[in-house]
Short mmCIF file of C-alpha atoms and ligand atoms in Angstrom, two decimals:
data_model
loop_
_atom_site.label_atom_id
_atom_site.label_comp_id
_atom_site.label_asym_id
_atom_site.label_seq_id
_atom_site.Cartn_x
_atom_site.Cartn_y
_atom_site.Cartn_z
CA UNK A 100 48.83 -35.70 3.62
CA UNK A 101 51.88 -34.80 5.79
CA UNK A 102 51.92 -35.99 9.41
CA UNK A 103 49.83 -34.15 11.96
CA UNK A 104 51.66 -31.71 14.29
CA UNK A 105 53.74 -33.53 16.89
CA UNK A 106 52.14 -31.61 19.73
CA UNK A 107 48.55 -32.90 20.02
CA UNK A 108 46.81 -29.75 21.31
CA UNK A 109 45.28 -30.32 24.73
CA UNK A 110 42.38 -28.10 23.75
CA UNK A 111 40.51 -27.90 20.49
CA UNK A 112 41.28 -25.16 17.97
CA UNK A 113 39.13 -22.13 18.62
CA UNK A 114 37.98 -19.63 16.04
CA UNK A 115 35.92 -16.47 16.13
CA UNK A 116 33.51 -16.32 13.20
CA UNK A 117 31.59 -13.31 11.90
CA UNK A 118 28.16 -14.89 11.74
CA UNK A 119 25.90 -15.69 14.70
CA UNK A 120 26.09 -19.36 15.70
CA UNK A 121 23.24 -21.72 16.49
CA UNK A 122 22.97 -25.47 16.91
CA UNK A 123 22.78 -27.41 13.61
CA UNK A 124 23.90 -24.45 11.51
CA UNK A 125 26.62 -25.06 8.90
CA UNK A 126 29.50 -22.59 9.06
CA UNK A 127 31.65 -21.88 6.00
CA UNK A 128 35.28 -21.26 6.99
CA UNK A 129 37.48 -19.61 4.36
CA UNK A 130 40.65 -17.53 4.02
CA UNK A 131 43.39 -17.61 6.69
CA UNK A 132 41.17 -19.54 9.10
CA UNK A 133 40.65 -22.32 6.53
CA UNK A 134 44.41 -22.35 5.82
CA UNK A 135 45.15 -22.59 9.55
CA UNK A 136 42.78 -25.51 10.14
CA UNK A 137 43.65 -27.37 6.95
CA UNK A 138 47.38 -26.75 6.50
CA UNK A 139 48.67 -25.92 9.97
CA UNK A 140 46.47 -28.04 12.21
CA UNK A 141 46.04 -30.68 9.49
CA UNK A 142 42.43 -31.14 10.52
CA UNK A 143 40.34 -33.94 9.00
CA UNK A 144 36.64 -34.46 8.48
CA UNK A 145 34.70 -35.51 11.59
CA UNK A 146 37.19 -33.74 13.87
CA UNK A 147 35.95 -31.09 16.30
CA UNK A 148 36.73 -27.39 16.67
CA UNK A 149 35.39 -24.66 18.96
CA UNK A 150 33.61 -21.68 17.41
CA UNK A 151 32.74 -18.34 19.00
CA UNK A 152 30.62 -15.56 17.52
CA UNK A 153 31.28 -12.80 20.11
CA UNK A 154 27.50 -12.63 20.44
CA UNK A 155 25.89 -15.78 21.86
CA UNK A 156 28.84 -17.81 23.08
CA UNK A 157 31.09 -20.78 22.36
CA UNK A 158 30.13 -24.00 20.57
CA UNK A 159 31.73 -27.27 19.61
CA UNK A 160 31.45 -27.96 15.88
CA UNK A 161 32.38 -30.91 13.69
CA UNK A 162 34.16 -30.50 10.38
CA UNK A 163 31.91 -31.99 7.70
CA UNK A 164 33.89 -31.13 4.59
CA UNK A 165 37.37 -29.89 3.71
CA UNK A 166 38.06 -28.23 0.37
CA UNK A 167 41.24 -26.66 -0.97
CA UNK A 168 40.32 -23.21 0.28
CA UNK A 169 37.36 -23.74 2.56
CA UNK A 170 35.91 -25.97 5.23
CA UNK A 171 32.38 -26.53 6.46
CA UNK A 172 31.66 -27.20 10.12
CA UNK A 173 28.35 -28.23 11.65
CA UNK A 174 27.58 -26.50 14.99
CA UNK A 175 26.63 -29.25 17.43
CA UNK A 176 26.83 -28.25 21.09
CA UNK A 177 26.86 -24.99 23.02
CA UNK A 178 29.58 -24.97 25.69
CA UNK A 179 29.52 -21.49 27.17
CA UNK A 180 27.56 -18.28 26.94
CA UNK A 181 29.39 -15.13 25.93
CA UNK A 182 31.20 -14.00 29.07
CA UNK A 183 30.44 -10.86 31.03
CA UNK A 184 33.64 -8.89 30.52
CA UNK A 185 35.09 -6.94 33.47
CA UNK A 186 34.25 -3.28 32.90
CA UNK A 187 37.75 -1.90 32.42
CA UNK A 188 38.85 0.27 29.50
CA UNK A 189 42.52 0.53 28.61
CA UNK A 190 43.15 3.96 27.11
CA UNK A 191 46.76 4.12 25.97
CA UNK A 192 48.85 6.22 23.65
CA UNK A 193 49.98 3.89 20.84
CA UNK A 194 53.65 3.05 21.08
CA UNK A 195 56.10 1.40 18.66
CA UNK A 196 54.25 -1.18 16.57
CA UNK A 197 55.58 -4.48 17.94
CA UNK A 198 55.31 -3.27 21.53
CA UNK A 199 51.83 -1.92 20.82
CA UNK A 200 50.62 -5.27 19.44
CA UNK A 201 52.22 -7.00 22.42
CA UNK A 202 50.39 -4.63 24.83
CA UNK A 203 47.06 -5.16 23.05
CA UNK A 204 47.51 -8.94 23.21
CA UNK A 205 48.26 -8.78 26.99
CA UNK A 206 45.30 -6.49 27.64
CA UNK A 207 43.07 -9.00 25.83
CA UNK A 208 44.44 -11.91 27.87
CA UNK A 209 43.96 -9.97 31.11
CA UNK A 210 40.28 -9.41 30.27
CA UNK A 211 39.82 -5.73 29.38
CA UNK A 212 36.47 -4.68 27.93
CA UNK A 213 37.73 -1.98 25.57
CA UNK A 214 41.02 -0.84 24.09
CA UNK A 215 41.08 2.87 23.25
CA UNK A 216 44.15 4.25 21.42
CA UNK A 217 44.72 7.86 22.58
CA UNK A 218 46.69 10.35 20.49
CA UNK A 219 48.80 12.61 22.76
CA UNK A 220 51.32 15.34 21.96
CA UNK A 221 54.23 12.90 22.09
CA UNK A 222 52.52 9.94 20.42
CA UNK A 223 54.84 8.76 17.64
CA UNK A 224 52.29 6.54 15.88
CA UNK A 225 49.80 8.59 13.89
CA UNK A 226 47.65 5.80 12.49
CA UNK A 227 46.43 2.47 13.77
CA UNK A 228 45.50 -0.18 11.18
CA UNK A 229 42.12 -1.28 12.60
CA UNK A 230 42.05 -4.55 10.66
CA UNK A 231 45.53 -5.53 11.90
CA UNK A 232 44.64 -4.61 15.47
CA UNK A 233 41.44 -6.69 15.21
CA UNK A 234 43.41 -9.66 13.88
CA UNK A 235 45.79 -9.48 16.86
CA UNK A 236 42.91 -9.22 19.30
CA UNK A 237 41.04 -12.15 17.73
CA UNK A 238 44.17 -14.31 17.84
CA UNK A 239 44.74 -13.41 21.51
CA UNK A 240 41.10 -14.09 22.37
CA UNK A 241 41.22 -17.49 20.60
CA UNK A 242 44.39 -18.40 22.52
CA UNK A 243 43.26 -17.24 25.98
CA UNK A 244 39.79 -18.75 25.48
CA UNK A 245 37.78 -15.54 25.86
CA UNK A 246 34.25 -15.88 24.53
CA UNK A 247 33.95 -12.10 24.03
CA UNK A 248 36.32 -9.89 22.06
CA UNK A 249 37.50 -6.62 23.56
CA UNK A 250 35.88 -3.62 21.90
CA UNK A 251 38.36 -1.69 19.77
CA UNK A 252 37.81 2.05 19.58
CA UNK A 253 39.03 4.36 16.84
CA UNK A 254 42.06 6.43 17.85
CA UNK A 255 40.92 9.62 19.60
CA UNK A 256 42.86 12.64 20.85
CA UNK A 257 43.44 13.02 24.57
CA UNK A 258 41.06 15.99 24.64
CA UNK A 259 38.29 14.02 22.87
CA UNK A 260 38.83 11.14 25.29
CA UNK A 261 38.51 13.48 28.28
CA UNK A 262 35.54 15.37 26.79
CA UNK A 263 33.65 12.15 26.04
CA UNK A 264 34.50 10.39 29.29
CA UNK A 265 31.35 8.85 30.84
CA UNK A 266 30.24 10.36 34.16
CA UNK A 267 29.92 6.93 35.79
CA UNK A 268 33.44 5.74 35.05
CA UNK A 269 36.60 6.28 37.13
CA UNK A 270 39.58 7.55 35.13
CA UNK A 271 42.72 6.13 36.73
CA UNK A 272 45.55 8.20 35.30
CA UNK A 273 48.99 6.59 35.52
CA UNK A 274 51.18 9.53 36.45
CA UNK A 275 54.87 8.68 36.69
CA UNK A 276 55.60 11.97 38.39
CA UNK A 277 53.06 11.47 41.15
CA UNK A 278 55.53 9.99 43.63
CA UNK A 279 57.59 13.21 43.49
CA UNK A 280 54.71 15.21 44.93
CA UNK A 281 52.79 15.11 48.16
CA UNK A 282 52.12 11.73 49.73
CA UNK A 283 49.43 9.89 47.82
CA UNK A 284 47.53 6.74 48.63
CA UNK A 285 48.74 3.76 46.61
CA UNK A 286 46.92 2.37 43.60
CA UNK A 287 45.59 -0.57 45.63
CA UNK A 288 44.04 1.79 48.17
CA UNK A 289 42.62 3.99 45.38
CA UNK A 290 41.09 0.89 43.79
CA UNK A 291 39.62 -0.23 47.10
CA UNK A 292 38.00 3.20 47.53
CA UNK A 293 36.76 3.38 43.94
CA UNK A 294 34.97 0.21 42.81
CA UNK A 295 32.89 0.17 39.64
CA UNK A 296 33.43 0.85 35.92
CA UNK A 297 36.90 2.23 35.25
CA UNK A 298 39.41 3.22 32.64
CA UNK A 299 43.20 3.37 32.77
CA UNK A 300 45.02 6.18 30.98
CA UNK A 301 48.63 5.46 30.02
CA UNK A 302 50.96 7.88 28.24
CA UNK A 303 53.38 7.37 25.32
CA UNK A 304 57.10 6.63 25.54
CA UNK A 305 57.77 10.32 26.17
CA UNK A 306 55.05 10.68 28.77
CA UNK A 307 52.31 13.31 28.95
CA UNK A 308 53.24 16.98 28.53
CA UNK A 309 52.73 19.39 31.42
CA UNK A 310 49.63 20.76 29.67
CA UNK A 311 48.21 17.28 29.23
CA UNK A 312 49.07 16.33 32.80
CA UNK A 313 47.16 19.39 34.04
CA UNK A 314 44.19 18.74 31.73
CA UNK A 315 43.89 15.15 32.91
CA UNK A 316 44.20 16.07 36.58
CA UNK A 317 41.51 18.73 36.10
CA UNK A 318 39.02 16.10 34.87
CA UNK A 319 36.33 15.42 37.50
CA UNK A 320 36.68 11.64 37.19
CA UNK A 321 40.49 11.58 37.14
CA UNK A 322 42.30 9.72 39.91
CA UNK A 323 46.08 9.98 39.58
CA UNK A 324 47.86 6.74 40.49
CA UNK A 325 51.49 5.83 41.00
CA UNK A 326 52.89 2.49 39.84
CA UNK A 327 55.96 2.83 42.06
CA UNK A 328 59.09 4.97 42.12
CA UNK A 329 60.58 3.63 38.87
CA UNK A 330 59.75 4.85 35.37
CA UNK A 331 58.00 1.95 33.64
CA UNK A 332 57.80 1.54 29.90
CA UNK A 333 54.30 2.36 28.70
CA UNK A 334 53.50 -1.28 27.99
CA UNK A 335 54.74 -2.30 31.47
CA UNK A 336 52.62 0.41 33.08
CA UNK A 337 49.53 -0.61 31.08
CA UNK A 338 49.98 -4.30 31.81
CA UNK A 339 50.69 -3.74 35.51
CA UNK A 340 47.80 -1.35 36.12
CA UNK A 341 45.42 -3.66 34.26
CA UNK A 342 46.51 -6.68 36.29
CA UNK A 343 46.18 -4.84 39.60
CA UNK A 344 42.70 -3.58 38.67
CA UNK A 345 41.66 -7.08 37.56
CA UNK A 346 42.90 -8.61 40.82
CA UNK A 347 40.69 -6.16 42.75
CA UNK A 348 37.62 -5.76 40.57
CA UNK A 349 37.96 -8.21 37.73
CA UNK A 350 36.68 -11.75 37.27
CA UNK A 351 39.79 -13.52 38.51
CA UNK A 352 37.96 -14.90 41.50
CA UNK A 353 34.47 -16.35 41.25
N1 SAH B 1414 58.03 10.64 30.74
C1 SAH B 1414 58.65 9.44 31.26
C2 SAH B 1414 58.35 8.24 30.39
C3 SAH B 1414 56.89 7.92 30.29
S1 SAH B 1414 56.56 6.23 30.61
C4 SAH B 1414 60.14 9.63 31.36
O1 SAH B 1414 60.52 10.29 32.28
O2 SAH B 1414 60.88 9.13 30.53
C5 SAH B 1414 55.07 6.00 29.72
C6 SAH B 1414 53.81 6.06 30.59
O3 SAH B 1414 53.80 4.98 31.51
C7 SAH B 1414 53.66 7.29 31.45
O4 SAH B 1414 53.09 8.35 30.70
C8 SAH B 1414 52.72 6.82 32.53
O5 SAH B 1414 51.36 6.82 32.04
C9 SAH B 1414 53.15 5.38 32.72
N2 SAH B 1414 54.10 5.20 33.82
C10 SAH B 1414 55.40 4.87 33.75
N3 SAH B 1414 55.96 4.73 34.96
C11 SAH B 1414 54.97 5.00 35.86
C12 SAH B 1414 54.90 5.03 37.29
N4 SAH B 1414 55.97 4.76 38.06
N5 SAH B 1414 53.72 5.36 37.88
C13 SAH B 1414 52.64 5.64 37.12
N6 SAH B 1414 52.63 5.63 35.77
C14 SAH B 1414 53.78 5.30 35.14
#
């Protein structure tokens, strides 16, 4: 068996599994996850891994058998309950694939509750591969040690998103043209004045059309926010707005 990786990981490998976990249950690990543990991490029997089920929480498990294409791990100790995820939705027009996957990974790391792709007039991506998006989100959650996965919504049009918006949720609309208009209070002040469940709405590379801008501003829960005088790329705007919201209302401080 080739040598183990030179970098002994400070933390144990973490995997999200589909089935609910409980102490003393045996978990069958197959497919890419088995390949990763066996061939990349060079794991051996009796070594430990962390397992999450996105339902009950995070457990330490011990590998009890390693086959060519599958491993079995025995769940032994519960470490953490599934976390309470800060109640922020990121509703963004999908952008070019690699940037979109980057944005989704950052949103996961920053702790969003839901990622909602929004189709707008200038959206250049017309289909999201749900299974690929889920794989990116799971990988990000395993790396950043979330015990809950972000919810992933189907792509919806802007109008559907506005029509179905919950009454109890603020809709912070990142409007790059806001600073041209009348004086507005900054995002931080808007956040301070509007605690509670929220969503961020970010446009595509080409921005929202005038019609869309008007429709969003007409929504009763919409709060237009500026992210400064410069035009940010969509992924920068999404990341920045998410981080600012998290710093105010997220779980970054106990
Ligand atoms: N239409 C713009 C580009 C849009 S940037 C242009 O003139 O080229 C993509 C999205 O990022 C925008 O739709 C908006 O939601 C957000 N965004 C970018 N810069 C912003 C800013 N300074 N303030 C608020 N939102 C911003």
